[in-house]
C-alpha cells in the first residue's frame, strides 16, 4: 500500500473505539516552521506539540527524555525527513515510536523538491576540513522545503485532509483553516516578491545552504555558504576561500544563523566591504503557534532586505 494511503487508513482507524469518535489526534511536529503550519490547520480544535525549540539546529539537536515521551504519546508524528532531522533517527526506530503514524513531508507528491546544490559556488572540497558524504552527498534532495510558501500550502492541504479522515467531526474546521492559511500565504508571497525585486542582483553569503527554496521562488542570487556541512565547523582553508569569494563576487552581506557560532562571519568579512547580518529559517525567538510561519518569513525577508540594502 502506498505510504500516503497507509497513513490515511491508519488515521481513519483512530476514529473507531466502541463505535465512538476519538478526540482530535495528538500531533507531534519536529520543527517550528512545520509546527506553525500544523497549528494553523488545527486552530480551534487542538494544539500540536513542538518537539524542537528553534534556538537549536535540527542538524545538531539531541533528544531529551521528555521529548521521547512526547513521541511515545503521539498519534501522528510529522517530520521533514531523514536528510534533515538526523537527531530523530534513533528514536523513530524505537518500537514504541516506530508503531506510530509517521509522515515524512519531503516524500509527499505535491511538495516541490530541489536537489542539494553542488558544483560552482556550492562545490565540495576534499581539503580535510569536512568529511565526505552524509546528508550533503550528491543526489539527495534539499530538505529545507518550508522556505517555499507554496510547499507550506501543500503541507497544509495534506494535513487538513489527513486530520479530516481521523477526526471527521472537525473536517469543516480543518478545511476552513486550510483556506485561511492559504489566503495568508497569498498575501505573504506578494509582500516578499515586491520586497525582493530590487535585490535580485545583490550577492551574499549564507552560513549554510538552507534557503535555496526561498531563493529560487523569489529569484535571488546567493554567492555560496561558509560551511558545507552545518554540523562541522569550517576550517581555516574554507574560511580563506569564502573571503576570496566575497571579493570575487562583490558580495555585500554575509549572514550568520542564531543556532550556530557567529564568529565565522566576522572572520570572513574582515578586510572586505561586506556587512554582517543574521538569517534564521527556524524562527528562533518567535512565539510558536499558527501565526509563526508568516512571522518567520516576514522576519527573514526583513533581515535579508536590511543587510542587502545597507
Coordinates of C-alpha atoms in Angstrom, one line a residue:
X1 CA 0.0 0.0 0.0
X2 CA 1.4 3.4 -0.9
X3 CA 2.7 5.3 2.1
X4 CA 0.2 8.1 1.9
X5 CA -2.8 5.7 1.6
X6 CA -1.4 3.7 4.5
X7 CA -1.2 6.9 6.6
X8 CA -4.8 8.0 5.8
X9 CA -6.1 4.5 6.7
X10 CA -4.1 4.5 9.9
X11 CA -5.6 7.8 10.9
X12 CA -9.1 6.8 10.0
X13 CA -8.7 3.8 12.2
X14 CA -8.2 6.1 15.2
X15 CA -11.8 7.3 14.9
X16 CA -13.3 4.0 15.9
X17 CA -13.4 2.9 19.5
X18 CA -16.6 1.1 20.6
X19 CA -18.3 2.9 17.7
X20 CA -17.5 6.4 19.0
X21 CA -15.2 9.1 17.6
X22 CA -12.0 9.8 19.4
X23 CA -10.8 13.3 20.3
X24 CA -8.5 15.1 17.8
X25 CA -5.3 13.2 17.1
X26 CA -2.3 14.0 19.2
X27 CA 0.1 15.5 16.7
X28 CA 3.8 16.0 17.4
X29 CA 5.9 18.1 14.9
X30 CA 9.6 18.2 14.7
X31 CA 10.5 21.9 14.0
X32 CA 8.8 25.3 14.5
X33 CA 8.1 26.2 10.8
X34 CA 6.2 22.9 10.2
X35 CA 4.6 23.1 13.7
X36 CA 3.2 26.5 12.7
X37 CA 1.5 25.1 9.6
X38 CA 0.0 22.2 11.7
X39 CA -1.1 24.7 14.3
X40 CA -2.8 26.9 11.7
X41 CA -4.7 23.8 10.3
X42 CA -5.7 22.6 13.8
X43 CA -6.5 26.1 15.2
X44 CA -9.7 25.9 17.3
X45 CA -9.5 22.1 17.6
X46 CA -6.3 21.2 19.3
X47 CA -2.7 22.3 19.6
X48 CA 0.2 20.2 18.1
X49 CA 3.3 19.5 20.2
X50 CA 6.5 21.2 19.1
X51 CA 9.4 18.9 19.6
X52 CA 12.5 21.1 18.9
X53 CA 13.0 24.6 20.1
X54 CA 14.1 26.9 17.2
X55 CA 17.1 28.0 19.2
X56 CA 18.7 24.6 18.5
X57 CA 19.6 23.5 15.0
X58 CA 17.8 20.5 13.6
X59 CA 21.2 19.3 12.3
X60 CA 22.8 19.1 15.8
X61 CA 20.0 18.5 18.2
X62 CA 19.8 15.7 20.8
X63 CA 16.5 14.4 22.2
X64 CA 15.7 14.8 25.9
X65 CA 13.6 12.1 27.8
X66 CA 10.6 14.5 27.8
X67 CA 10.7 14.7 24.0
X68 CA 10.9 11.0 23.7
X69 CA 7.9 10.7 25.9
X70 CA 6.0 13.1 23.7
X71 CA 6.8 10.9 20.7
X72 CA 5.5 7.8 22.5
X73 CA 2.2 9.6 23.3
X74 CA 1.6 10.8 19.8
X75 CA -0.9 9.6 17.3
X76 CA 0.7 11.4 14.4
X77 CA 4.4 12.4 14.1
X78 CA 5.2 14.9 11.4
X79 CA 8.8 15.3 10.2
X80 CA 10.5 16.7 7.1
X81 CA 12.7 13.6 6.5
X82 CA 15.9 11.7 7.2
X83 CA 18.0 14.3 5.4
X84 CA 17.1 16.9 8.0
X85 CA 16.2 15.5 11.4
X86 CA 19.1 13.2 12.0
X87 CA 18.5 13.6 15.7
X88 CA 15.3 11.7 15.4
X89 CA 16.6 8.6 13.6
X90 CA 17.3 6.5 16.7
X91 CA 14.1 7.5 18.4
X92 CA 11.9 6.7 15.4
X93 CA 13.5 3.3 15.2
X94 CA 12.3 2.6 18.8
X95 CA 9.5 0.0 18.6
X96 CA 7.3 2.2 20.9
X97 CA 7.6 5.0 18.5
X98 CA 8.0 3.2 15.1
X99 CA 4.5 1.8 15.6
X100 CA 3.1 5.4 15.5
X101 CA 1.8 7.0 12.3
X102 CA 4.8 8.9 11.0
X103 CA 4.7 11.1 7.9
X104 CA 7.8 12.5 6.1
X105 CA 6.8 15.6 4.4
X106 CA 9.7 15.5 1.9
X107 CA 8.1 12.4 0.4
X108 CA 4.7 14.0 -0.4
X109 CA 4.0 14.1 -4.1
X110 CA 2.8 17.7 -4.0
X111 CA 6.0 19.0 -2.4
X112 CA 8.3 20.9 -4.8
X113 CA 11.7 19.2 -4.2
X114 CA 15.0 20.7 -5.3
X115 CA 18.3 18.7 -5.3
X116 CA 21.1 19.8 -2.9
X117 CA 23.3 22.3 -4.7
X118 CA 26.8 21.2 -5.7
X119 CA 29.5 22.4 -8.0
X120 CA 30.3 26.0 -8.8
X121 CA 29.6 28.2 -5.8
X122 CA 28.5 25.2 -3.8
X123 CA 31.4 22.9 -4.6
X124 CA 32.7 20.2 -2.2
X125 CA 36.4 20.3 -1.5
X126 CA 38.4 17.4 -0.3
X127 CA 40.7 19.6 1.8
X128 CA 40.4 17.8 5.2
X129 CA 38.1 20.4 6.7
X130 CA 35.0 18.4 6.4
X131 CA 34.2 14.7 5.8
X132 CA 32.7 13.5 2.6
X133 CA 29.2 12.0 2.3
X134 CA 26.5 12.4 4.9
X135 CA 23.4 14.5 4.3
X136 CA 25.2 16.6 1.7
X137 CA 26.0 13.7 -0.6
X138 CA 25.3 14.4 -4.2
X139 CA 21.8 13.5 -5.4
X140 CA 19.9 14.0 -2.2
X141 CA 17.0 16.4 -2.0
X142 CA 17.4 19.7 -0.2
X143 CA 15.3 19.2 2.9
X144 CA 14.5 22.8 3.7
X145 CA 11.2 22.6 1.9
X146 CA 9.3 25.0 4.2
X147 CA 11.2 28.0 2.8
X148 CA 8.9 28.0 -0.2
X149 CA 5.4 29.3 0.7
X150 CA 3.9 27.0 -2.0
X151 CA 5.3 24.0 -0.2
X152 CA 3.8 25.3 3.0
X153 CA 0.4 25.4 1.1
X154 CA 0.9 21.8 0.1
X155 CA 1.7 20.7 3.6
X156 CA -1.4 22.5 5.0
X157 CA -3.6 20.8 2.4
X158 CA -2.2 17.4 3.2
X159 CA -2.5 17.8 7.0
X160 CA -6.1 19.1 6.6
X161 CA -7.0 16.0 4.6
X162 CA -5.3 13.6 6.9
X163 CA -6.8 15.1 10.1
X164 CA -10.3 15.2 8.5
X165 CA -10.0 11.4 7.9
X166 CA -9.2 10.7 11.6
X167 CA -11.5 13.5 13.0
X168 CA -14.5 13.9 10.7
X169 CA -16.4 15.9 13.3
X170 CA -13.9 18.7 12.7
X171 CA -13.4 18.3 9.0
X172 CA -15.1 21.5 8.2
X173 CA -12.9 23.4 10.6
X174 CA -9.8 21.9 9.2
X175 CA -10.8 22.8 5.7
X176 CA -11.6 26.4 6.7
X177 CA -8.3 26.7 8.5
X178 CA -6.5 25.4 5.4
X179 CA -8.2 28.0 3.3
X180 CA -7.5 30.8 5.8
X181 CA -3.8 29.8 5.9
X182 CA -3.7 29.7 2.1
X183 CA -5.0 33.3 1.9
X184 CA -2.3 34.3 4.3
X185 CA 0.3 32.7 2.0
X186 CA -1.1 34.7 -1.0
X187 CA -0.6 38.0 0.9
X188 CA 2.8 36.9 2.2
X189 CA 4.2 35.8 -1.1
X190 CA 3.1 39.1 -2.7
X191 CA 4.8 41.1 0.0
X192 CA 8.0 39.1 -0.3
X193 CA 8.1 39.3 -4.1
X194 CA 7.7 43.1 -4.0
X195 CA 10.5 43.4 -1.4
X196 CA 12.9 41.2 -3.3
X197 CA 12.6 42.6 -6.8
X198 CA 15.2 45.4 -6.3
X199 CA 17.6 43.0 -4.5
X200 CA 17.8 40.3 -7.2
X201 CA 21.3 41.3 -8.4
X202 CA 22.8 41.6 -4.9
X203 CA 25.3 38.9 -4.0
X204 CA 25.6 37.4 -0.5
X205 CA 27.0 34.5 1.5
X206 CA 24.9 32.4 4.0
X207 CA 26.2 30.3 6.9
X208 CA 24.9 27.1 5.4
X209 CA 22.9 26.3 2.3
X210 CA 19.4 26.3 3.9
X211 CA 17.5 28.9 1.8
X212 CA 17.5 27.5 -1.8
X213 CA 13.7 27.2 -1.9
X214 CA 13.2 30.8 -0.9
X215 CA 16.0 32.0 -3.3
X216 CA 14.6 30.0 -6.2
X217 CA 11.0 31.1 -5.5
X218 CA 11.9 34.8 -5.3
X219 CA 14.8 34.8 -7.8
X220 CA 17.7 35.8 -5.6
X221 CA 21.4 35.5 -6.3
X222 CA 23.4 33.9 -3.5
X223 CA 27.2 33.5 -3.8
X224 CA 27.7 30.5 -1.6
X225 CA 27.9 29.3 2.0
X226 CA 30.5 29.4 4.7
X227 CA 30.1 25.8 5.7
X228 CA 29.4 22.8 3.6
X229 CA 28.0 20.8 6.5
X230 CA 26.4 22.8 9.3
X231 CA 27.3 20.3 12.0
X232 CA 31.0 20.5 11.1
X233 CA 32.9 23.8 11.8
X234 CA 34.6 25.2 8.7
X235 CA 38.4 25.0 8.7
X236 CA 40.9 27.8 8.0
X237 CA 41.2 26.9 4.4
X238 CA 37.5 27.1 3.8
X239 CA 37.3 30.5 5.6
X240 CA 40.0 31.8 3.3
X241 CA 38.1 30.6 0.3
X242 CA 35.0 32.3 1.4
X243 CA 36.8 35.6 2.0
X244 CA 38.2 35.4 -1.6
X245 CA 34.7 34.6 -2.9
X246 CA 33.3 37.7 -1.1
X247 CA 35.8 39.8 -3.1
X248 CA 35.4 38.0 -6.4
X249 CA 31.6 38.2 -6.4
X250 CA 31.3 41.6 -4.7
X251 CA 29.1 40.1 -2.1
X252 CA 27.6 42.8 0.1
X253 CA 26.5 40.6 3.0
X254 CA 27.5 37.5 4.9
X255 CA 24.8 36.0 7.1
X256 CA 25.1 34.2 10.4
X257 CA 22.4 32.0 12.0
X258 CA 21.4 32.1 15.6
X259 CA 21.7 28.4 16.0
X260 CA 25.5 28.4 15.2
X261 CA 28.7 30.2 16.1
X262 CA 28.6 33.7 14.6
X263 CA 32.3 34.4 14.9
X264 CA 33.0 32.9 11.5
X265 CA 31.1 35.7 9.8
X266 CA 33.3 38.4 11.4
X267 CA 36.4 36.4 10.3
X268 CA 35.4 36.2 6.6
X269 CA 34.3 39.8 6.3
X270 CA 37.4 41.2 7.8
X271 CA 39.2 43.3 5.2
X272 CA 36.3 43.3 2.8
X273 CA 33.4 45.7 2.2
X274 CA 30.8 43.1 3.1
X275 CA 28.4 43.6 6.0
X276 CA 27.3 41.1 8.6
X277 CA 23.7 40.0 9.0
X278 CA 21.6 37.2 10.5
X279 CA 19.2 34.9 8.7
X280 CA 17.0 32.4 10.5
X281 CA 14.9 29.7 8.8
X282 CA 13.7 28.2 12.1
X283 CA 12.2 31.1 13.9
X284 CA 14.3 31.5 17.0
X285 CA 12.8 34.0 19.3
X286 CA 9.3 33.8 17.7
X287 CA 6.3 32.6 19.6
X288 CA 5.2 29.1 18.4
X289 CA 1.7 28.9 17.0
X290 CA -0.5 29.4 14.0
X291 CA 1.0 32.8 13.2
X292 CA 4.6 31.7 13.4
X293 CA 5.1 30.7 9.7
X294 CA 4.2 34.2 8.4
X295 CA 6.2 35.8 11.2
X296 CA 9.2 33.7 10.3
X297 CA 9.2 34.6 6.6
X298 CA 8.5 38.3 7.3
X299 CA 11.4 38.5 9.7
X300 CA 13.6 36.6 7.3
X301 CA 12.7 38.9 4.5
X302 CA 13.2 42.0 6.6
X303 CA 16.7 40.8 7.8
X304 CA 17.7 40.0 4.2
X305 CA 16.5 43.3 2.9
X306 CA 18.0 45.4 5.6
X307 CA 21.5 44.0 5.1
X308 CA 21.4 43.9 1.3
X309 CA 20.2 47.5 1.1
X310 CA 22.8 48.6 3.7

